[in-house]
mmCIF file of N, CA and C in Angstrom:
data_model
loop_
_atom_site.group_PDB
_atom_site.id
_atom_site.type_symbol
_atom_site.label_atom_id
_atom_site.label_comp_id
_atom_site.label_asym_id
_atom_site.label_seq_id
_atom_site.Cartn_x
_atom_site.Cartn_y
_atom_site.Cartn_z
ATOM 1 N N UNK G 1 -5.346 -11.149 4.044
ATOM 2 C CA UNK G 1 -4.089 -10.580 4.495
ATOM 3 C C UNK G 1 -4.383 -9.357 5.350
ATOM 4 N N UNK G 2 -3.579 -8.804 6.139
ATOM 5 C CA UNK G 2 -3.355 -7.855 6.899
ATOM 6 C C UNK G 2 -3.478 -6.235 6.497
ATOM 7 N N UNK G 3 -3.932 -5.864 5.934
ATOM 8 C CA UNK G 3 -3.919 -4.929 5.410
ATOM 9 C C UNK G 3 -3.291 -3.405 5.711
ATOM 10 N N UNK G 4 -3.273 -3.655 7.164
ATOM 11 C CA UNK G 4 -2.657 -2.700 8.220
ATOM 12 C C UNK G 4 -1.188 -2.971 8.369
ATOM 13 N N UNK G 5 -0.923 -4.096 8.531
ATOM 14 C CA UNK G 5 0.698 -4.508 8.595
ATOM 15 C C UNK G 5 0.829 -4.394 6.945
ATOM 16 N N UNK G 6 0.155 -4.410 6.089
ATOM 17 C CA UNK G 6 1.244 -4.167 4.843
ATOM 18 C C UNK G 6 1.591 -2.827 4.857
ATOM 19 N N UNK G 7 0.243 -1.840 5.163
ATOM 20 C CA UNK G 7 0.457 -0.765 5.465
ATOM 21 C C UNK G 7 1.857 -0.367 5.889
ATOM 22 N N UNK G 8 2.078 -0.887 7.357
ATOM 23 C CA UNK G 8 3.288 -0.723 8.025
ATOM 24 C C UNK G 8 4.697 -1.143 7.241
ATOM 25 N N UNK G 9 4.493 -2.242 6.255
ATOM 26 C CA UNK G 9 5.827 -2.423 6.488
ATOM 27 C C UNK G 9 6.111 -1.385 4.861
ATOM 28 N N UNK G 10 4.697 -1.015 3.990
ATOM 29 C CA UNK G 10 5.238 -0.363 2.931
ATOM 30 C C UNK G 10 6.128 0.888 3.171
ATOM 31 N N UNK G 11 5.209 1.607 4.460
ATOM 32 C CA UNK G 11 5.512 2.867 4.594
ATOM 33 C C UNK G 11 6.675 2.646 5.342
ATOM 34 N N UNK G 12 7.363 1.462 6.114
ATOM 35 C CA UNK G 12 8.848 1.254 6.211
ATOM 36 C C UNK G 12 9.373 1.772 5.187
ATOM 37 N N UNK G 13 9.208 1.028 4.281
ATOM 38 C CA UNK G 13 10.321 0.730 3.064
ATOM 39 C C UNK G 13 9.815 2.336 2.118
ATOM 40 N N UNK G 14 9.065 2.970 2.666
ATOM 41 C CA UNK G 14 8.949 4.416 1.950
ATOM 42 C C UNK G 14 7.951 4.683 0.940
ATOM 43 N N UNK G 15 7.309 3.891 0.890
ATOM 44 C CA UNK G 15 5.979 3.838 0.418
ATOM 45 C C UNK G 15 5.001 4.104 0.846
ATOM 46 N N UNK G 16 4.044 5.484 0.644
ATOM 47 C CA UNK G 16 3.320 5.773 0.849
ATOM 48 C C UNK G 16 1.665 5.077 0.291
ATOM 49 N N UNK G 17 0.866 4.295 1.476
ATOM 50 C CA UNK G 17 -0.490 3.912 1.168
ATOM 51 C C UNK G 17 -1.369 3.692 2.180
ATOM 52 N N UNK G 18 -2.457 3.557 1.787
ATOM 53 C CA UNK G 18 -3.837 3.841 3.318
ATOM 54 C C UNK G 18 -4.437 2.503 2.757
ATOM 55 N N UNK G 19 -4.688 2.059 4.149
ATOM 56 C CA UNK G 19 -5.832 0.704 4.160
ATOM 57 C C UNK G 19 -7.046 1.118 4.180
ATOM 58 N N UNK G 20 -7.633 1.181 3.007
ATOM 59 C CA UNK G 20 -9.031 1.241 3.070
ATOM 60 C C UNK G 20 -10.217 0.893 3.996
ATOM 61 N N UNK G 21 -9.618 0.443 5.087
ATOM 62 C CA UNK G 21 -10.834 0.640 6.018
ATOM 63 C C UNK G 21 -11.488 1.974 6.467
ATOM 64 N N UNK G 22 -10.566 2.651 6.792
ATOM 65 C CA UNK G 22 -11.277 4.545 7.262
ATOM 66 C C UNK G 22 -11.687 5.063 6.421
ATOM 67 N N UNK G 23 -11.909 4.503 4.975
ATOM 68 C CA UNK G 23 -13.006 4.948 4.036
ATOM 69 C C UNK G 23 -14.050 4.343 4.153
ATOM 70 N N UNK G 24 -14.077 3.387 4.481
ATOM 71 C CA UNK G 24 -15.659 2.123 4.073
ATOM 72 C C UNK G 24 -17.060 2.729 4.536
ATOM 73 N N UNK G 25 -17.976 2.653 5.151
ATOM 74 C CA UNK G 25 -19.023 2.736 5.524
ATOM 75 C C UNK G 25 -19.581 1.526 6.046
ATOM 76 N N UNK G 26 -19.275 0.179 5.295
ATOM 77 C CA UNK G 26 -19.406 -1.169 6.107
ATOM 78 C C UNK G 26 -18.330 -2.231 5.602
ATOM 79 N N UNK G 27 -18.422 -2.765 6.310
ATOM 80 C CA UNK G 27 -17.109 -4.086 6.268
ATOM 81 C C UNK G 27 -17.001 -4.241 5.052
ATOM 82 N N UNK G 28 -15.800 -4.864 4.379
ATOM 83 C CA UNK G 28 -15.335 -5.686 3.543
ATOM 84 C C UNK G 28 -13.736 -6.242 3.297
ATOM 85 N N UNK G 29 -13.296 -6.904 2.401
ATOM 86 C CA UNK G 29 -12.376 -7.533 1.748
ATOM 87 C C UNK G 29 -11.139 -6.282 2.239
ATOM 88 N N UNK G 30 -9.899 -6.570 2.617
ATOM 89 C CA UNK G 30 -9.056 -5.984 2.852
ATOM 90 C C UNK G 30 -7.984 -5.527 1.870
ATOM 91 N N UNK G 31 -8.216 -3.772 2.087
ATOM 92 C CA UNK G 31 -7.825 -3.349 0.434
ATOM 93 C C UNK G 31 -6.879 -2.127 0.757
ATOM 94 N N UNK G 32 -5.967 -1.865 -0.407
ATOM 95 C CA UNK G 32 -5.023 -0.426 -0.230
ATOM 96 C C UNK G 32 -5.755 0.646 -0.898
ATOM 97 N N UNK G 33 -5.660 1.713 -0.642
ATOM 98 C CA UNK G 33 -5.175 2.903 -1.299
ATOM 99 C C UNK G 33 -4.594 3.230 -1.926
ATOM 100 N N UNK G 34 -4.099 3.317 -3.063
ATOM 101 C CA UNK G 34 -2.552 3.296 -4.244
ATOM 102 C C UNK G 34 -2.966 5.588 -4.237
ATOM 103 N N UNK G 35 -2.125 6.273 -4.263
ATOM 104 C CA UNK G 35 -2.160 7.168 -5.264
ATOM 105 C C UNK G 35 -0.793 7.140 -5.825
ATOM 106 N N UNK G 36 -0.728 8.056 -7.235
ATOM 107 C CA UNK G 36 0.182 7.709 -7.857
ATOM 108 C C UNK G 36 0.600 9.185 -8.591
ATOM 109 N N UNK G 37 -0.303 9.936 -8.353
ATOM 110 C CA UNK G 37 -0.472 11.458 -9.099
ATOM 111 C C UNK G 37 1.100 12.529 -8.996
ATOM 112 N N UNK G 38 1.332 12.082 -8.308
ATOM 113 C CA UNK G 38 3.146 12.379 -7.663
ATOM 114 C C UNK G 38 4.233 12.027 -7.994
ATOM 115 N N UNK G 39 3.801 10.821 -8.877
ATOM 116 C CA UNK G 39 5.547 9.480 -8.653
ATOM 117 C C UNK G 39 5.465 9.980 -10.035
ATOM 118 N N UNK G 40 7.271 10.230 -10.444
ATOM 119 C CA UNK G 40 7.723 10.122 -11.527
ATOM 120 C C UNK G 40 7.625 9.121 -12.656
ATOM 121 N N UNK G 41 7.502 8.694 -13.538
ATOM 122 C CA UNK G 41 6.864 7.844 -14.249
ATOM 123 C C UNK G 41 8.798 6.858 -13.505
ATOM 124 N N UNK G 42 9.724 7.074 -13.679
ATOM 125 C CA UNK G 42 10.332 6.141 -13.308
ATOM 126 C C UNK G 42 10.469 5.920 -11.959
ATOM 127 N N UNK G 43 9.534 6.128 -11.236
ATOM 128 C CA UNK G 43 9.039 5.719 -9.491
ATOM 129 C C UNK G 43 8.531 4.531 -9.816
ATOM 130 N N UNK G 44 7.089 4.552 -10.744
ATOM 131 C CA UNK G 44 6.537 3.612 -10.589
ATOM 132 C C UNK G 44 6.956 2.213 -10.487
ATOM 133 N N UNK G 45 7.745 1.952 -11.177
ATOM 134 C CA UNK G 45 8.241 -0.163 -10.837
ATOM 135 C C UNK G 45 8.748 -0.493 -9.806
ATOM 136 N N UNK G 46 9.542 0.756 -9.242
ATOM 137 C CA UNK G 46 10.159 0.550 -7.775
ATOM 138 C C UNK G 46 9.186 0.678 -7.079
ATOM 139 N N UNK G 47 8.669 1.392 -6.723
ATOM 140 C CA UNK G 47 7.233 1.363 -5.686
ATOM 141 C C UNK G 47 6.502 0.509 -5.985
ATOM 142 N N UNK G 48 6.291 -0.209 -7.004
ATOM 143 C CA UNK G 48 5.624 -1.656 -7.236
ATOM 144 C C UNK G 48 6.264 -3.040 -6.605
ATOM 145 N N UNK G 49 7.585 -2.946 -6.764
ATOM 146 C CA UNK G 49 8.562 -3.490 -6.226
ATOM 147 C C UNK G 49 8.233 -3.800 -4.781
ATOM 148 N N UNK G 50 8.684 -2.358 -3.715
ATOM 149 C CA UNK G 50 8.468 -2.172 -2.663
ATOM 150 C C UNK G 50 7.369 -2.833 -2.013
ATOM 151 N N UNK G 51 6.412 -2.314 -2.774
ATOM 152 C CA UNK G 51 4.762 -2.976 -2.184
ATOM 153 C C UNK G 51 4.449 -4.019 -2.194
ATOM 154 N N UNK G 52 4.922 -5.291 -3.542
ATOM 155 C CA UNK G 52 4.739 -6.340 -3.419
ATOM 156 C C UNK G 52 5.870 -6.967 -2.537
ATOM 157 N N UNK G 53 6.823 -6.497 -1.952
ATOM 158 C CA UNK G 53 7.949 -7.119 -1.396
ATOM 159 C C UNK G 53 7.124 -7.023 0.312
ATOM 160 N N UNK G 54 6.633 -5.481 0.698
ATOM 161 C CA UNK G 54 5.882 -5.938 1.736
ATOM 162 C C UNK G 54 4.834 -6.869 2.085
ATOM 163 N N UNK G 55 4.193 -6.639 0.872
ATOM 164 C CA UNK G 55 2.600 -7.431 0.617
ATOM 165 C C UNK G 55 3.120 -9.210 1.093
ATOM 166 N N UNK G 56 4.222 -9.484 0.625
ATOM 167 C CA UNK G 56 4.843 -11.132 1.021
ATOM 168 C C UNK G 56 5.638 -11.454 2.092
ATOM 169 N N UNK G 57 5.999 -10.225 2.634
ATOM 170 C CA UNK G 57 6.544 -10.546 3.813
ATOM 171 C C UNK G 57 5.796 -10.583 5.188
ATOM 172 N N UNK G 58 4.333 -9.845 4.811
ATOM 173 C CA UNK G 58 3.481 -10.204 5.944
ATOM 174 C C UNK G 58 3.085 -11.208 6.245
#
């Protein structure tokens, strides 16, 4: 999957996350960034929500 367009469409929908590529050092498997150190414990299911709703619409 796209990892960059999920990117895009999370941070549409207001979700903040980074595609792990500008961390890597060499190629691999296409991956997010989650932090979570911020979200109210009742953030979390909605922002789970959000992310998998982008993650399928790409």
């Amino acid at each position: 999957q796209d990892a960059a367009a999920v990117v895009r469409k999370a941070r549409a929908a207001g979700v903040k996350v980074t595609d792990l590529d500008g961390n890597r050092t060499t190629p691999g498997e296409p991956a997010l960034v989650l932090g979570y150190g911020n979200l109210a414990d009742n953030g979390v299911e909605a922002a789970a929500r959000l992310l998998r709703r982008a993650m399928t619409t790409v």
